[in-house]
């Protein structure tokens, strides 16, 4: 049966599982099956920020002072981040909303995806600020082979879940040509695909994003592109919450407390889930090769970034109750946590550049005599 | 706008501003009396000394209000040294003050980065955790020990 925007069936809302129950009808939050999602929504709302709040006036000059291969690292990293947030700004809505059955989770997914759209807008803000022709960067995302290759990895599980859902909702159970592959589509198969997609989202937000954050902070660690790092810090604060969200969803699924069949699915899909982590780690290392193909930068190179990939992958696996897959246990970037730290509040304006502090320092009055020394 | 040596906000850079020097101001200097705090010539600044979360008594700028805080022993697998918890606002800050660094990000219970295995003992949470916490694990950033505790890196167990 197809998706209903306002399901007119009468059913007990508290008895619905997170996914594959009745379509949500009344968006009510008076009683909640999983109050954690309400808490996540509140936290996310309290984080609200706009890119324009961050002053980027020094970054343009900083960018021009970077060597060409450093500019390549900076822009490629930004392109990758743009790709990731383009996917994350829409896909949770398109893929998960038709399947979700409890209002607090539905609203969490919408709130989550909305915050990703702020991230996307902040990349345009950053690129517009450092380049006269921002279009070149965005156009290249669709032409650059290395980036397109990344896109495949981050979107294929979403696409498969969306296609399977569409077949199931319009034609019911059966065997269909799903993205060029003859596949059985029924509730069980959909649950498996949902679980795998959720793992791939966790991988995207908890590993891929953090690898890109490491590159952004590597510049700021050298006291360059600091405005950009400030934007990324705000994005990282949101992503920390999002990865907590997917960890909760995955752990509730695996516990079976919500839907006993989901617990079976989680066990069945365990190897595939771990394989996803491994695959993503390999892809991130390959990406590191591309980033540093023309040279490294102080404090960051292929080896260091690859070690960080292994470190962060182990951390994320452990959070989901899986065993670590890499030997490496040391964080090779000890300064990362200090940049990621999100509880520090700026106390005095002179501690860093904030736009409100700089406003008073600029003399906006210009007289013709000020231009005397200009010669054409 | 005319160019004058006093004008420090020249847009064309034509006037060299006087070199800026940092000279420590003598508290008893007669110069101090001549400065007018009302027009911003004098601005008080407060410098707090580096603060050790676990040894507040050595730097008594924080008032302990005569309260005796219980001290609990803390053991962290792989750390030879004896650790303890007494004054710090949470377990994470206590460990850091004693030289044990854990991964962290939010430091307020929603990211789960500092997730630590609690092998023995009990902790009390100062606020509810938003992050997913596996069984047998704690979030040191938002809890304090209620007894002697034994901790470990979750990847080491």
PDB file of C-alpha atoms in Angstrom, chain A residues 84-242:
ATOM      1  CA  UNK A  84      28.494  14.533   1.859  1.00  0.00           C
ATOM      2  CA  UNK A  85      26.108  17.230   3.031  1.00  0.00           C
ATOM      3  CA  UNK A  86      24.278  17.325  -0.316  1.00  0.00           C
ATOM      4  CA  UNK A  87      23.476  13.666   0.284  1.00  0.00           C
ATOM      5  CA  UNK A  88      22.695  14.095   3.971  1.00  0.00           C
ATOM      6  CA  UNK A  89      20.483  17.139   3.490  1.00  0.00           C
ATOM      7  CA  UNK A  90      17.893  15.165   1.556  1.00  0.00           C
ATOM      8  CA  UNK A  91      18.413  11.418   1.824  1.00  0.00           C
ATOM      9  CA  UNK A  92      17.315  10.763   5.430  1.00  0.00           C
ATOM     10  CA  UNK A  93      14.002  12.410   4.521  1.00  0.00           C
ATOM     11  CA  UNK A  94      13.490  10.611   1.218  1.00  0.00           C
ATOM     12  CA  UNK A  95      14.666   7.205   2.422  1.00  0.00           C
ATOM     13  CA  UNK A  96      13.495   6.994   6.042  1.00  0.00           C
ATOM     14  CA  UNK A  97      10.336   9.112   6.309  1.00  0.00           C
ATOM     15  CA  UNK A  98       8.134   6.734   4.246  1.00  0.00           C
ATOM     16  CA  UNK A  99       9.110   3.901   6.599  1.00  0.00           C
ATOM     17  CA  UNK A 100       9.046   5.582  10.000  1.00  0.00           C
ATOM     18  CA  UNK A 101       6.171   4.875  12.383  1.00  0.00           C
ATOM     19  CA  UNK A 102       6.654   7.025  15.473  1.00  0.00           C
ATOM     20  CA  UNK A 103       6.304  10.825  15.512  1.00  0.00           C
ATOM     21  CA  UNK A 104       9.355  11.657  17.644  1.00  0.00           C
ATOM     22  CA  UNK A 105      11.657   9.708  15.311  1.00  0.00           C
ATOM     23  CA  UNK A 106       9.989  11.231  12.245  1.00  0.00           C
ATOM     24  CA  UNK A 107      10.632  14.725  13.605  1.00  0.00           C
ATOM     25  CA  UNK A 108      14.194  13.853  14.623  1.00  0.00           C
ATOM     26  CA  UNK A 109      14.924  12.742  11.035  1.00  0.00           C
ATOM     27  CA  UNK A 110      13.522  16.013   9.681  1.00  0.00           C
ATOM     28  CA  UNK A 111      15.413  18.122  12.233  1.00  0.00           C
ATOM     29  CA  UNK A 112      18.600  16.195  11.509  1.00  0.00           C
ATOM     30  CA  UNK A 113      18.341  16.613   7.728  1.00  0.00           C
ATOM     31  CA  UNK A 114      17.490  20.299   8.123  1.00  0.00           C
ATOM     32  CA  UNK A 115      20.693  20.965  10.029  1.00  0.00           C
ATOM     33  CA  UNK A 116      22.631  19.360   7.153  1.00  0.00           C
ATOM     34  CA  UNK A 117      21.149  21.945   4.799  1.00  0.00           C
ATOM     35  CA  UNK A 118      22.737  24.648   6.977  1.00  0.00           C
ATOM     36  CA  UNK A 119      26.064  22.877   6.479  1.00  0.00           C
ATOM     37  CA  UNK A 120      25.554  22.895   2.711  1.00  0.00           C
ATOM     38  CA  UNK A 121      24.804  26.602   2.777  1.00  0.00           C
ATOM     39  CA  UNK A 122      27.928  27.235   4.814  1.00  0.00           C
ATOM     40  CA  UNK A 123      30.129  25.620   2.118  1.00  0.00           C
ATOM     41  CA  UNK A 124      28.782  28.090  -0.434  1.00  0.00           C
ATOM     42  CA  UNK A 125      29.493  30.861   2.070  1.00  0.00           C
ATOM     43  CA  UNK A 126      33.083  29.663   2.527  1.00  0.00           C
ATOM     44  CA  UNK A 127      33.801  29.164  -1.176  1.00  0.00           C
ATOM     45  CA  UNK A 128      32.175  32.461  -2.150  1.00  0.00           C
ATOM     46  CA  UNK A 129      34.426  34.125   0.390  1.00  0.00           C
ATOM     47  CA  UNK A 130      37.737  32.696  -0.805  1.00  0.00           C
ATOM     48  CA  UNK A 131      37.214  32.608  -4.571  1.00  0.00           C
ATOM     49  CA  UNK A 132      36.013  35.193  -7.067  1.00  0.00           C
ATOM     50  CA  UNK A 133      34.465  32.421  -9.179  1.00  0.00           C
ATOM     51  CA  UNK A 134      32.822  30.004  -6.708  1.00  0.00           C
ATOM     52  CA  UNK A 135      31.012  28.225  -9.541  1.00  0.00           C
ATOM     53  CA  UNK A 136      34.225  26.516 -10.671  1.00  0.00           C
ATOM     54  CA  UNK A 137      34.429  24.550  -7.432  1.00  0.00           C
ATOM     55  CA  UNK A 138      30.813  23.375  -7.542  1.00  0.00           C
ATOM     56  CA  UNK A 139      30.978  22.518 -11.251  1.00  0.00           C
ATOM     57  CA  UNK A 140      34.029  20.376 -10.643  1.00  0.00           C
ATOM     58  CA  UNK A 141      32.196  18.198  -8.106  1.00  0.00           C
ATOM     59  CA  UNK A 142      30.265  16.569 -10.945  1.00  0.00           C
ATOM     60  CA  UNK A 143      33.286  16.266 -13.246  1.00  0.00           C
ATOM     61  CA  UNK A 144      35.989  15.190 -10.861  1.00  0.00           C
ATOM     62  CA  UNK A 145      36.506  11.412 -11.014  1.00  0.00           C
ATOM     63  CA  UNK A 146      37.858  11.122  -7.494  1.00  0.00           C
ATOM     64  CA  UNK A 147      34.775  12.859  -6.082  1.00  0.00           C
ATOM     65  CA  UNK A 148      32.283  10.942  -8.235  1.00  0.00           C
ATOM     66  CA  UNK A 149      33.851   7.734  -6.978  1.00  0.00           C
ATOM     67  CA  UNK A 150      33.190   8.907  -3.400  1.00  0.00           C
ATOM     68  CA  UNK A 151      29.559   9.722  -4.275  1.00  0.00           C
ATOM     69  CA  UNK A 152      28.911   6.101  -5.268  1.00  0.00           C
ATOM     70  CA  UNK A 153      30.030   4.847  -1.856  1.00  0.00           C
ATOM     71  CA  UNK A 154      27.955   7.296   0.156  1.00  0.00           C
ATOM     72  CA  UNK A 155      24.701   7.093  -1.808  1.00  0.00           C
ATOM     73  CA  UNK A 156      24.310   3.520  -3.114  1.00  0.00           C
ATOM     74  CA  UNK A 157      22.684   2.098   0.031  1.00  0.00           C
ATOM     75  CA  UNK A 158      20.238   4.994   0.251  1.00  0.00           C
ATOM     76  CA  UNK A 159      19.358   4.550  -3.434  1.00  0.00           C
ATOM     77  CA  UNK A 160      18.734   0.851  -3.029  1.00  0.00           C
ATOM     78  CA  UNK A 161      16.499   1.363   0.021  1.00  0.00           C
ATOM     79  CA  UNK A 162      14.530   4.075  -1.797  1.00  0.00           C
ATOM     80  CA  UNK A 163      14.043   1.910  -4.911  1.00  0.00           C
ATOM     81  CA  UNK A 164      12.974  -1.133  -2.876  1.00  0.00           C
ATOM     82  CA  UNK A 165      10.522   0.974  -0.856  1.00  0.00           C
ATOM     83  CA  UNK A 166       8.995   2.376  -4.034  1.00  0.00           C
ATOM     84  CA  UNK A 167       8.435  -1.109  -5.495  1.00  0.00           C
ATOM     85  CA  UNK A 168       7.025  -2.392  -2.234  1.00  0.00           C
ATOM     86  CA  UNK A 169       4.645   0.507  -1.716  1.00  0.00           C
ATOM     87  CA  UNK A 170       3.276   0.585  -5.249  1.00  0.00           C
ATOM     88  CA  UNK A 171       3.383  -3.094  -6.263  1.00  0.00           C
ATOM     89  CA  UNK A 172       3.767  -5.095  -3.057  1.00  0.00           C
ATOM     90  CA  UNK A 173       6.013  -8.079  -2.462  1.00  0.00           C
ATOM     91  CA  UNK A 174       7.804  -9.610  -5.412  1.00  0.00           C
ATOM     92  CA  UNK A 175      11.001  -9.828  -7.377  1.00  0.00           C
ATOM     93  CA  UNK A 176      11.939  -6.639  -9.151  1.00  0.00           C
ATOM     94  CA  UNK A 177      14.759  -5.106 -11.072  1.00  0.00           C
ATOM     95  CA  UNK A 178      16.262  -2.946  -8.302  1.00  0.00           C
ATOM     96  CA  UNK A 179      18.956  -0.669  -9.755  1.00  0.00           C
ATOM     97  CA  UNK A 180      19.827  -3.215 -12.417  1.00  0.00           C
ATOM     98  CA  UNK A 181      19.830  -6.190 -10.066  1.00  0.00           C
ATOM     99  CA  UNK A 182      16.996  -8.681  -9.843  1.00  0.00           C
ATOM    100  CA  UNK A 183      16.061  -8.618  -6.139  1.00  0.00           C
ATOM    101  CA  UNK A 184      13.419 -10.042  -3.863  1.00  0.00           C
ATOM    102  CA  UNK A 185      11.461  -7.240  -2.181  1.00  0.00           C
ATOM    103  CA  UNK A 186       9.477  -8.010   0.975  1.00  0.00           C
ATOM    104  CA  UNK A 187       9.348  -6.629   4.512  1.00  0.00           C
ATOM    105  CA  UNK A 188      12.241  -8.774   5.706  1.00  0.00           C
ATOM    106  CA  UNK A 189      14.470  -7.708   2.805  1.00  0.00           C
ATOM    107  CA  UNK A 190      13.479  -4.087   3.351  1.00  0.00           C
ATOM    108  CA  UNK A 191      14.393  -4.350   7.033  1.00  0.00           C
ATOM    109  CA  UNK A 192      17.796  -5.707   6.078  1.00  0.00           C
ATOM    110  CA  UNK A 193      18.340  -2.902   3.599  1.00  0.00           C
ATOM    111  CA  UNK A 194      17.206  -0.339   6.199  1.00  0.00           C
ATOM    112  CA  UNK A 195      19.676  -1.691   8.748  1.00  0.00           C
ATOM    113  CA  UNK A 196      22.525  -1.645   6.239  1.00  0.00           C
ATOM    114  CA  UNK A 197      21.603   1.858   5.076  1.00  0.00           C
ATOM    115  CA  UNK A 198      21.570   3.071   8.681  1.00  0.00           C
ATOM    116  CA  UNK A 199      25.049   1.597   9.196  1.00  0.00           C
ATOM    117  CA  UNK A 200      26.257   3.345   6.037  1.00  0.00           C
ATOM    118  CA  UNK A 201      24.852   6.630   7.360  1.00  0.00           C
ATOM    119  CA  UNK A 202      26.696   6.091  10.641  1.00  0.00           C
ATOM    120  CA  UNK A 203      29.862   5.435   8.641  1.00  0.00           C
ATOM    121  CA  UNK A 204      29.269   8.616   6.644  1.00  0.00           C
ATOM    122  CA  UNK A 205      28.731  10.846   9.650  1.00  0.00           C
ATOM    123  CA  UNK A 206      31.036   9.210  12.168  1.00  0.00           C
ATOM    124  CA  UNK A 207      34.014   8.380   9.938  1.00  0.00           C
ATOM    125  CA  UNK A 208      33.935  10.153   6.570  1.00  0.00           C
ATOM    126  CA  UNK A 209      32.987  13.524   8.062  1.00  0.00           C
ATOM    127  CA  UNK A 210      35.606  13.257  10.802  1.00  0.00           C
ATOM    128  CA  UNK A 211      38.343  12.538   8.271  1.00  0.00           C
ATOM    129  CA  UNK A 212      37.356  15.698   6.421  1.00  0.00           C
ATOM    130  CA  UNK A 213      37.269  17.639   9.715  1.00  0.00           C
ATOM    131  CA  UNK A 214      40.840  16.501  10.383  1.00  0.00           C
ATOM    132  CA  UNK A 215      41.952  18.137   7.119  1.00  0.00           C
ATOM    133  CA  UNK A 216      40.098  21.373   7.888  1.00  0.00           C
ATOM    134  CA  UNK A 217      41.616  21.568  11.369  1.00  0.00           C
ATOM    135  CA  UNK A 218      45.093  20.733  10.046  1.00  0.00           C
ATOM    136  CA  UNK A 219      45.050  24.119   8.299  1.00  0.00           C
ATOM    137  CA  UNK A 220      43.806  25.928  11.400  1.00  0.00           C
ATOM    138  CA  UNK A 221      46.434  24.154  13.501  1.00  0.00           C
ATOM    139  CA  UNK A 222      48.955  26.066  11.361  1.00  0.00           C
ATOM    140  CA  UNK A 223      47.036  29.294  12.060  1.00  0.00           C
ATOM    141  CA  UNK A 224      45.647  29.599   8.554  1.00  0.00           C
ATOM    142  CA  UNK A 225      42.036  29.358   7.278  1.00  0.00           C
ATOM    143  CA  UNK A 226      40.812  29.798  10.850  1.00  0.00           C
ATOM    144  CA  UNK A 227      37.415  31.189   9.917  1.00  0.00           C
ATOM    145  CA  UNK A 228      36.769  28.028   7.946  1.00  0.00           C
ATOM    146  CA  UNK A 229      37.789  25.941  10.975  1.00  0.00           C
ATOM    147  CA  UNK A 230      35.271  27.836  13.064  1.00  0.00           C
ATOM    148  CA  UNK A 231      32.484  26.927  10.645  1.00  0.00           C
ATOM    149  CA  UNK A 232      33.676  23.298  10.589  1.00  0.00           C
ATOM    150  CA  UNK A 233      33.679  23.279  14.385  1.00  0.00           C
ATOM    151  CA  UNK A 234      29.982  24.174  14.369  1.00  0.00           C
ATOM    152  CA  UNK A 235      29.343  21.465  11.762  1.00  0.00           C
ATOM    153  CA  UNK A 236      31.277  18.943  13.865  1.00  0.00           C
ATOM    154  CA  UNK A 237      29.118  19.758  16.877  1.00  0.00           C
ATOM    155  CA  UNK A 238      26.009  18.902  14.827  1.00  0.00           C
ATOM    156  CA  UNK A 239      27.573  15.744  13.398  1.00  0.00           C
ATOM    157  CA  UNK A 240      28.453  14.477  16.889  1.00  0.00           C
ATOM    158  CA  UNK A 241      24.750  14.630  17.674  1.00  0.00           C
ATOM    159  CA  UNK A 242      23.760  12.977  14.389  1.00  0.00           C
TER     160      UNK A 242
END
